[in-house]
Coordinates of C-alpha atoms and ligand atoms in Angstrom, one line a residue:
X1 CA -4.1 -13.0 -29.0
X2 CA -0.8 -15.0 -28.6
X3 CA -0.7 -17.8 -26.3
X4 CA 2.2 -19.5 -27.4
X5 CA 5.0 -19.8 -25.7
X6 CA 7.3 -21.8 -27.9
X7 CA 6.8 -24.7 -30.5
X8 CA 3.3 -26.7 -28.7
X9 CA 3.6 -25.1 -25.7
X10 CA 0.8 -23.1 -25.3
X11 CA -0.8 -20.6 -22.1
X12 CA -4.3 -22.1 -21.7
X13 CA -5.0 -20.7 -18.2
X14 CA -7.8 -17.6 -17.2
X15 CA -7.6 -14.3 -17.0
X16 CA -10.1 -12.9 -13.9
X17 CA -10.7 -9.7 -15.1
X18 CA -12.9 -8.5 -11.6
X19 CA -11.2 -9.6 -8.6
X20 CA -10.1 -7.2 -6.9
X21 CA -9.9 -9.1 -3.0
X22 CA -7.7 -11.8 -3.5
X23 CA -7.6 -12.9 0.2
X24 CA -7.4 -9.3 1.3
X25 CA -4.6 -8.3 -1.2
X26 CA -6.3 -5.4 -2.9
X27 CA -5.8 -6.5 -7.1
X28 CA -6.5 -3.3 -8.7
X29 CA -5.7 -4.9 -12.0
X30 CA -7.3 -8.1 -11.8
X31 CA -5.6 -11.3 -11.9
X32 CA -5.0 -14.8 -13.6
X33 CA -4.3 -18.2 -13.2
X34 CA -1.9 -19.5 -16.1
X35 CA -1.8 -23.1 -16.9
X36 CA 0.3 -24.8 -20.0
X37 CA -0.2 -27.2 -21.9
X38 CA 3.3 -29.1 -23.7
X39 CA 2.0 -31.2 -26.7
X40 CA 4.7 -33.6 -27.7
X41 CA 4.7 -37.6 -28.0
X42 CA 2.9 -37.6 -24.8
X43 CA 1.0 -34.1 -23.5
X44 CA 1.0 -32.4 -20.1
X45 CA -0.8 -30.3 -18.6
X46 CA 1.0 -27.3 -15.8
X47 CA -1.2 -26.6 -13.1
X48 CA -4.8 -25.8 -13.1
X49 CA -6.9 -22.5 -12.5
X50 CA -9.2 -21.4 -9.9
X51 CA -12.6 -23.4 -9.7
X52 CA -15.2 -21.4 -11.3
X53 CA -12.4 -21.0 -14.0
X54 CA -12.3 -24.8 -15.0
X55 CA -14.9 -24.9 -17.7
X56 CA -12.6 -22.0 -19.5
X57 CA -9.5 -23.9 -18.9
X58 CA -11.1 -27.3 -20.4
X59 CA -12.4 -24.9 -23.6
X60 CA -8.9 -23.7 -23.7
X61 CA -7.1 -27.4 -23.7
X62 CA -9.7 -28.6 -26.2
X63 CA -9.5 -25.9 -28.4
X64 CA -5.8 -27.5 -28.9
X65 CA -6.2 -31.1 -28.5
X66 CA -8.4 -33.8 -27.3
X67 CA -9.1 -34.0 -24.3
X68 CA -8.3 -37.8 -24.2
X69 CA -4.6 -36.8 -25.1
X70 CA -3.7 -35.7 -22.1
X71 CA -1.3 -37.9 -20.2
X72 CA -0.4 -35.9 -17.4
X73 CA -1.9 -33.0 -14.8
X74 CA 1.1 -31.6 -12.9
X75 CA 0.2 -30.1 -9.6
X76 CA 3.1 -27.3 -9.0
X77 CA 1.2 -25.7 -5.5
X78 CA -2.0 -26.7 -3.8
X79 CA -3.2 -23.7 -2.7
X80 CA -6.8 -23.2 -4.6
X81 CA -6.3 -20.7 -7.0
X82 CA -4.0 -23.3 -9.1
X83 CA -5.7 -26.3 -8.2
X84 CA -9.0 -25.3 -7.5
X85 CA -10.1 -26.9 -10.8
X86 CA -8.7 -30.3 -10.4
X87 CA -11.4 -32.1 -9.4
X88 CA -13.1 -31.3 -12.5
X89 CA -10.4 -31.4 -14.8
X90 CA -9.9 -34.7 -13.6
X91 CA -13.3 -36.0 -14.2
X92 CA -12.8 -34.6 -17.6
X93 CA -9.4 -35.9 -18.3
X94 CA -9.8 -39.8 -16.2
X95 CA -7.2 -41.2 -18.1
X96 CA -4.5 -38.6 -16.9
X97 CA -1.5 -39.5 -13.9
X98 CA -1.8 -36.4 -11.5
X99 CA 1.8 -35.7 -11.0
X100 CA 3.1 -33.9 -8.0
X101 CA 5.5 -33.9 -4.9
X102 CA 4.5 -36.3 -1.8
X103 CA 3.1 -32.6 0.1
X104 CA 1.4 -31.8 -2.6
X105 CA -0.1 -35.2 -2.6
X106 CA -1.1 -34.6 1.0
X107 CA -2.3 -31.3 1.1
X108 CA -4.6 -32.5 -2.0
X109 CA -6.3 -35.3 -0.4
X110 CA -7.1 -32.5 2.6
X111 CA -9.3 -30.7 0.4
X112 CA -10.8 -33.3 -1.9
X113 CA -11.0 -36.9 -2.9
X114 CA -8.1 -38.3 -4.7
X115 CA -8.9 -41.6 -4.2
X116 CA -9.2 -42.3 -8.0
X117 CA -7.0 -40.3 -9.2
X118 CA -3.7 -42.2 -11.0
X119 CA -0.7 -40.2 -9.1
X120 CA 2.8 -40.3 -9.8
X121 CA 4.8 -38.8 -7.1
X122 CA 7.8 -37.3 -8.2
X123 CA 10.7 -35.2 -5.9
X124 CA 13.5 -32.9 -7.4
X125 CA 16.1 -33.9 -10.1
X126 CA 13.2 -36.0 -11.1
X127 CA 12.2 -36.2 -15.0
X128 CA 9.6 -37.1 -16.9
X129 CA 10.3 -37.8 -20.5
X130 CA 7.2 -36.6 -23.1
X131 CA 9.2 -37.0 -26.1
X132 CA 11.2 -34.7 -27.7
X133 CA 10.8 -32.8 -24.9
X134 CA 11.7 -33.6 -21.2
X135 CA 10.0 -31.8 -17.4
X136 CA 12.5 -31.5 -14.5
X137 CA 11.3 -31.1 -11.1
X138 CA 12.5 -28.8 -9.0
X139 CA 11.1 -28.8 -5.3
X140 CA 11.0 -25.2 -4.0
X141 CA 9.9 -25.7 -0.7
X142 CA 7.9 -22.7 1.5
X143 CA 8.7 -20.6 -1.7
X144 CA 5.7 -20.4 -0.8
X145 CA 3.8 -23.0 0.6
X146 CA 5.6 -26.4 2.2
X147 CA 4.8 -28.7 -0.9
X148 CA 6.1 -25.3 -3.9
X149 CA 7.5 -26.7 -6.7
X150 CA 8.3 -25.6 -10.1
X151 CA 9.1 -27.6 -13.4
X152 CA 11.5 -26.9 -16.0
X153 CA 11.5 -27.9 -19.9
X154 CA 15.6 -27.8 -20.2
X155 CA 15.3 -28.1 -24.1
X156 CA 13.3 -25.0 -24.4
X157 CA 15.5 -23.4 -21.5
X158 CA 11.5 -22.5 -20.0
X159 CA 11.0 -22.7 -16.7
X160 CA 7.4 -23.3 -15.2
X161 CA 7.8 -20.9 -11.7
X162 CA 4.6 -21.7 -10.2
X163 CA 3.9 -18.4 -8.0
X164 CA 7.2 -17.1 -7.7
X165 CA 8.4 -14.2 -10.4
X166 CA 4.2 -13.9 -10.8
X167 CA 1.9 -10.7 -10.6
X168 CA -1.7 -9.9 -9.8
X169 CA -1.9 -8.6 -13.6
X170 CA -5.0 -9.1 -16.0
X171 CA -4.3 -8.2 -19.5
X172 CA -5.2 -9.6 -22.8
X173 CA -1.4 -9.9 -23.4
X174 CA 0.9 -13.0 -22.2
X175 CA 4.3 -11.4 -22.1
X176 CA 6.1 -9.2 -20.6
X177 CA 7.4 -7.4 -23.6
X178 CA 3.7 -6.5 -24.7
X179 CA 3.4 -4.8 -21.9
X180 CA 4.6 -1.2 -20.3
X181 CA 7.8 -3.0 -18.3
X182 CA 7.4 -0.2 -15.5
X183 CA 3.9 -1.6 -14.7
X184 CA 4.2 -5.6 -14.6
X185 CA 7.3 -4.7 -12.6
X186 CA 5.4 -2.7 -9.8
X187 CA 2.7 -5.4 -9.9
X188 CA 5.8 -7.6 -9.4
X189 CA 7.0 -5.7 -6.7
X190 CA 3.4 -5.9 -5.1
X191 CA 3.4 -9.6 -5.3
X192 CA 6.4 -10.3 -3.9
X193 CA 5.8 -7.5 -0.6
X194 CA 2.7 -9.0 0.0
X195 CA 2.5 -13.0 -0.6
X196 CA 6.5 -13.6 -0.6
X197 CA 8.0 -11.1 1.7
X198 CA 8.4 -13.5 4.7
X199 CA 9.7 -16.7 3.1
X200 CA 12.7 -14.4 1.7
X201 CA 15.4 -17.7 3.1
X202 CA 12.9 -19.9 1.1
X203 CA 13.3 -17.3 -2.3
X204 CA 16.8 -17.3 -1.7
X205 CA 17.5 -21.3 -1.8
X206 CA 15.2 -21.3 -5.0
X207 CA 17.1 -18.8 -6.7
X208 CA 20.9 -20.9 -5.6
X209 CA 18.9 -24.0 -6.9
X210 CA 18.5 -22.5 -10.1
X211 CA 21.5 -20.7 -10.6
X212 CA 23.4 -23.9 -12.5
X213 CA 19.5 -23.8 -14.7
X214 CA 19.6 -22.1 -18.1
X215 CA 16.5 -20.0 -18.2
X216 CA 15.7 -18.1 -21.2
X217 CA 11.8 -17.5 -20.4
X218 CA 9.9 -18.0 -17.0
X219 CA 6.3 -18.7 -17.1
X220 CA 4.8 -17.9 -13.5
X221 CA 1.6 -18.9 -12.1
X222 CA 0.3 -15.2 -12.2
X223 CA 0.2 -12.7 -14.4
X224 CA 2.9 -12.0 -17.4
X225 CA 5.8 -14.5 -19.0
X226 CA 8.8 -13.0 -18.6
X227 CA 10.2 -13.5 -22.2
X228 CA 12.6 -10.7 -22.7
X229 CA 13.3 -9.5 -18.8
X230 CA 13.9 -13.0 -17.0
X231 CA 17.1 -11.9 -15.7
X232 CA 15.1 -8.9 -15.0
X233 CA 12.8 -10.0 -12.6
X234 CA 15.8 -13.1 -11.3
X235 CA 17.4 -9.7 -10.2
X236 CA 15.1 -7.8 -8.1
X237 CA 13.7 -11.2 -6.5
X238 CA 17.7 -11.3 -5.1
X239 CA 17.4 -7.9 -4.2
X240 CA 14.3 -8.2 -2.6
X241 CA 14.8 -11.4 -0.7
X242 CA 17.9 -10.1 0.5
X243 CA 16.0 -7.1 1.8
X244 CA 17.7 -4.4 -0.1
X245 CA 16.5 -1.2 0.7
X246 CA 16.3 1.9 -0.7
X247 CA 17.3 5.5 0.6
X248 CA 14.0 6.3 1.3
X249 CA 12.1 7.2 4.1
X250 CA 8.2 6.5 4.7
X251 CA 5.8 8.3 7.5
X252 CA 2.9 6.3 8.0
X253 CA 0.0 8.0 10.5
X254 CA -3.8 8.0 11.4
X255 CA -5.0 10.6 13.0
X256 CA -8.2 12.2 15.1
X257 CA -8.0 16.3 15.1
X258 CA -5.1 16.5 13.0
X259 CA -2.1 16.9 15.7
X260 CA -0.5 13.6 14.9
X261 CA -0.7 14.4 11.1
X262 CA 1.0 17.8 12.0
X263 CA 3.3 15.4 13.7
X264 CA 3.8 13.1 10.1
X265 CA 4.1 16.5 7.9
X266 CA 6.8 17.8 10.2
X267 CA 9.2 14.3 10.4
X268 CA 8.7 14.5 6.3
X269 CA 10.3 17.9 6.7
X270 CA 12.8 16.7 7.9
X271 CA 13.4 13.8 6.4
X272 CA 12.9 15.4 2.7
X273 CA 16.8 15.8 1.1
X274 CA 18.3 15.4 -2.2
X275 CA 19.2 11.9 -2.7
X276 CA 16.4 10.4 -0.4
X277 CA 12.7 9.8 -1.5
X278 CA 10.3 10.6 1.0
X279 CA 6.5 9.8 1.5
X280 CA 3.7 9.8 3.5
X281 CA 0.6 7.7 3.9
X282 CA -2.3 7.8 6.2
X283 CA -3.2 4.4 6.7
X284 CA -7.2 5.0 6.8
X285 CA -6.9 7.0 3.4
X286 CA -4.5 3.7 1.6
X287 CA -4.9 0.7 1.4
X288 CA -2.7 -2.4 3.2
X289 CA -1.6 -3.9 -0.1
X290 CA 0.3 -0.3 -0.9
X291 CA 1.3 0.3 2.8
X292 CA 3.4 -3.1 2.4
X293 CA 4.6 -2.4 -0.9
X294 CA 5.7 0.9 -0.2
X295 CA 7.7 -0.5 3.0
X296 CA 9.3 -3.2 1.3
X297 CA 12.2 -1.1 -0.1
X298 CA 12.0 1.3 2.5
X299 CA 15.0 1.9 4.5
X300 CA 13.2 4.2 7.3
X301 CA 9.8 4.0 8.7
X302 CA 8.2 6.1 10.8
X303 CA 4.7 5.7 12.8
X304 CA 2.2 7.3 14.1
X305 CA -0.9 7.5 15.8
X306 CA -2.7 9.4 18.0
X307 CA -4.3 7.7 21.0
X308 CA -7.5 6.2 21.0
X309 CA -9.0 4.1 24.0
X310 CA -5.3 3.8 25.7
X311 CA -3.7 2.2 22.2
X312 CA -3.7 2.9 18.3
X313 CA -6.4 4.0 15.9
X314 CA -8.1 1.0 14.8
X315 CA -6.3 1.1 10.9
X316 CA -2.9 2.0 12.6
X317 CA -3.2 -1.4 14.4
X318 CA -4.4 -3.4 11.5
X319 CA -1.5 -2.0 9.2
X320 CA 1.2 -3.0 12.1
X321 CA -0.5 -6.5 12.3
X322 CA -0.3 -7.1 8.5
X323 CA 3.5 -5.6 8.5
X324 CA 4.3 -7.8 11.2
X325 CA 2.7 -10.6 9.5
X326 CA 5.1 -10.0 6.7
X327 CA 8.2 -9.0 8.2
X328 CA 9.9 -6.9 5.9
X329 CA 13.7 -6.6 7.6
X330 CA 16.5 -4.3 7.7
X331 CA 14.9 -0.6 8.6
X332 CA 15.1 2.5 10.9
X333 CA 11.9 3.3 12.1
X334 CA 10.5 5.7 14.5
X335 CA 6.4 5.8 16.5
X336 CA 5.2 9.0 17.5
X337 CA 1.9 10.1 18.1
X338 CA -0.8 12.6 20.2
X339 CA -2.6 12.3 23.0
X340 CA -4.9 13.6 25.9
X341 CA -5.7 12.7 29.2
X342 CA -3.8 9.1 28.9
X343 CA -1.1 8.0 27.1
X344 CA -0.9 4.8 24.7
X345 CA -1.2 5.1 21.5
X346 CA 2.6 5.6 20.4
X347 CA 3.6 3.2 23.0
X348 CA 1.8 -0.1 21.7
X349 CA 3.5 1.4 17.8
X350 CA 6.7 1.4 20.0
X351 CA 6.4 -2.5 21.3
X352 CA 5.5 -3.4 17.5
X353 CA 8.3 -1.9 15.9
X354 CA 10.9 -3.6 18.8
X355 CA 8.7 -7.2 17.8
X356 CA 9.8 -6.6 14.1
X357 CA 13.0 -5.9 15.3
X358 CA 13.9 -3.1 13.7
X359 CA 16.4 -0.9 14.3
X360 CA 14.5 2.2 16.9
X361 CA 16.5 5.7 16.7
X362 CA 14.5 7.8 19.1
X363 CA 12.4 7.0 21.9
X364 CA 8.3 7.5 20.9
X365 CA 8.0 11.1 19.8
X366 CA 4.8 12.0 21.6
X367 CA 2.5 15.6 21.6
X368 CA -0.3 16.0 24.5
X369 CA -3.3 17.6 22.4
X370 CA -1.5 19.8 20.5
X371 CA 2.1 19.7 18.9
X372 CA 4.1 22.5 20.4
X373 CA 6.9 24.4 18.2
X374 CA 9.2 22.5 20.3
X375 CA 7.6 19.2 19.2
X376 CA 7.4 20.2 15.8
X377 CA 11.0 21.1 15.7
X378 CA 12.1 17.4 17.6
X379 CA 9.9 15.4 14.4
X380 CA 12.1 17.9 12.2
X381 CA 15.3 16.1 13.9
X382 CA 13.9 13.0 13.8
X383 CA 12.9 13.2 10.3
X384 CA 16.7 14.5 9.3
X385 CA 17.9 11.3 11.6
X386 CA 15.9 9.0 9.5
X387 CA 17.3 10.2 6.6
X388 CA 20.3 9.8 7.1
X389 CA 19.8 6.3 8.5
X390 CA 18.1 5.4 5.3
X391 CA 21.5 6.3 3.3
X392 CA 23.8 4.7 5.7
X393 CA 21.6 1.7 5.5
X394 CA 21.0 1.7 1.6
X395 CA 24.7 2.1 1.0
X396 CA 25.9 -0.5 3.6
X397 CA 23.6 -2.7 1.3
X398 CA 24.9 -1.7 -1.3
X399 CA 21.5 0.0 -3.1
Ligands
FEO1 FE1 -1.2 -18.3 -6.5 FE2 0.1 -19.6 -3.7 O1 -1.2 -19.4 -5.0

């Protein structure tokens, strides 16, 4: 197995093979939590692991030096699955300088002591010198927690990304070029629609920030190093955080007796065109992490439900609230929905899409019990419209 990077710079994180909840994100292919370690005149370590990983990662270190040797922990991002482990590693490494921005300093000593821990607190355009072999600190703030930063080795042109340009991926291989390039990309894709989506502004001053920066390999917090496809995955996070969307069209539904899914089948229809990829999902039958990567690049959306107790099937409303949570941008979208003796259901999918403000072509499309022909025929239209929307919207984008 090759963990090296480049000349003493070695991966020495963990690799959770299980998970498969990480904080409701559905991981299919397990995960892991990379740390480095740069051995030169004085060593570092990047970042930590989760906690139940920190005996692994201390294995892994001392498997390539003493422990004594290290000089330096730096904390990239708080948030527990990188630095879970540093109250161990710290114990285990006393005579090390915890470096890491003032947040990340304060969000620390939130969730443990750091009373005796030797801190250096560093802020961007900051370096550290470790001999032949310099980090540069580059704060990247809400990319995508307040205190984000990442750190860059400009004399190996490697750039240590902290989440960003990462992927829920466990595999016994470290790079991307190991690897089928389709899948690391989709579990890229996933990533970013699920834990990035909404600090898009954030993504974008990151990526303006390093634009001047000479990256030849990225080494994220999660997953694969991008070696041979950094301008790659560079790329799609621009079009992603500048919510290009493709000319596709996606019909999500729940359903009771099956009219409101006659309802989806028939705005697919319509929608279903050469040039435009169309889908449909029932939101009980798939799961949220899909439903948000799907509607990511989606330029049209529409949804449905049929009524239940005066508002939305119980899945319906949980997939709104997670895709309001995220607010993906820029798309047509569309409710529609059955009902019986009272209305509501396609009505409270109506007031969702208006609060993430997208772009409504056709008041709720609504059947009482059954979908008429005439019904049918109207999601037909609507399915066409949303078609075309989705191409009108992907080309003004330029997709
Ligand atoms: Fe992978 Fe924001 O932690």
């Amino acid at each position: 197995m090759n963990h090296t990077l480049c000349n003493q710079i070695d991966w020495v994180g963990a690799v959770d093979w299980n998970i498969r909840d990480f904080h409701s994100y559905q991981t299919d292919r397990g995960a892991t939590y990379n740390a480095y370690l740069v051995r030169d005149e004085k060593t570092a370590l990047i970042d930590t692991v989760k906690a139940p990983f920190a005996g692994e990662l201390l294995k892994n270190i001392a498997s390539l030096t003493d422990l004594s040797r290290v000089d330096y922990v730096v904390c990239n991002h708080a948030e527990l699955d990188h630095a879970g482990a540093l109250p161990e590693v710290m114990r285990a490494v006393p005579q090390a300088i915890l470096v890491c921005d003032k947040k990340c300093a304060a969000t620390l000593a939130e969730y443990c002591d750091t009373s005796d821990w030797k801190m250096q607190i560093v802020a961007s355009g900051d370096r550290l010198r470790l001999g032949r072999r310099t980090l540069q600190f580059v704060e990247t703030p809400m990319a995508h927690w307040p205190e984000s930063m990442a750190t860059y080795v400009p004399e190996e042109k490697l750039l240590f990304s902290m989440d960003i340009f990462g992927q829920h991926y466990a595999t016994s291989q470290r790079f991307d070029d190991e690897v089928d390039f389709a899948t690391v990309m989709d579990e890229a894709k996933t990533y970013y629609a699920n834990i990035v989506v909404p600090y898009g502004q954030a993504v974008l001053k990151t990526l303006e920030r390093l634009a001047g920066v000479d990256i030849g390999m990225i080494a994220p917090s999660h997953g694969l190093i991008w070696r041979t496809h950094a301008g790659k995955i560079v790329a799609a996070y621009r079009d992603w955080a500048t919510q290009h969307v493709k000319p596709k069209v996606l019909v999500l539904y729940d359903t009771m007796w099956e009219s409101t899914a006659a309802m989806a089948h028939a705005i697919l229809e319509g929608a279903t065109r050469p040039g435009v990829s169309a889908l449909l999902m029932h939101v009980r039958r798939t799961n949220l992490t899909r439903i948000a990567t799907e509607a990511l690049d989606a330029a049209a959306i529409a949804f449905g439900s049929a009524t239940l107790n005066r508002g939305m099937m119980p899945m319906a409303a949980a997939a709104l609230n997670y895709l309001e949570g995220l607010r993906p941008q820029g798309k047509a979208a569309v409710a529609f929905g059955s009902y019986g003796w009272g209305v509501g259901g396609a009505e409270a999918i109506q007031e969702s899409l208006r609060r993430l403000e997208w772009e409504i072509v056709s008041e709720p499309l609504r059947a009482r019990w059954r979908p008429t022909p005439e019904v049918l025929a109207q999601c037909r239209r609507v399915g066409e419209l949303l078609a075309e929307r989705a191409v009108a919207i992907s080309q003004a984008n330029g997709t």
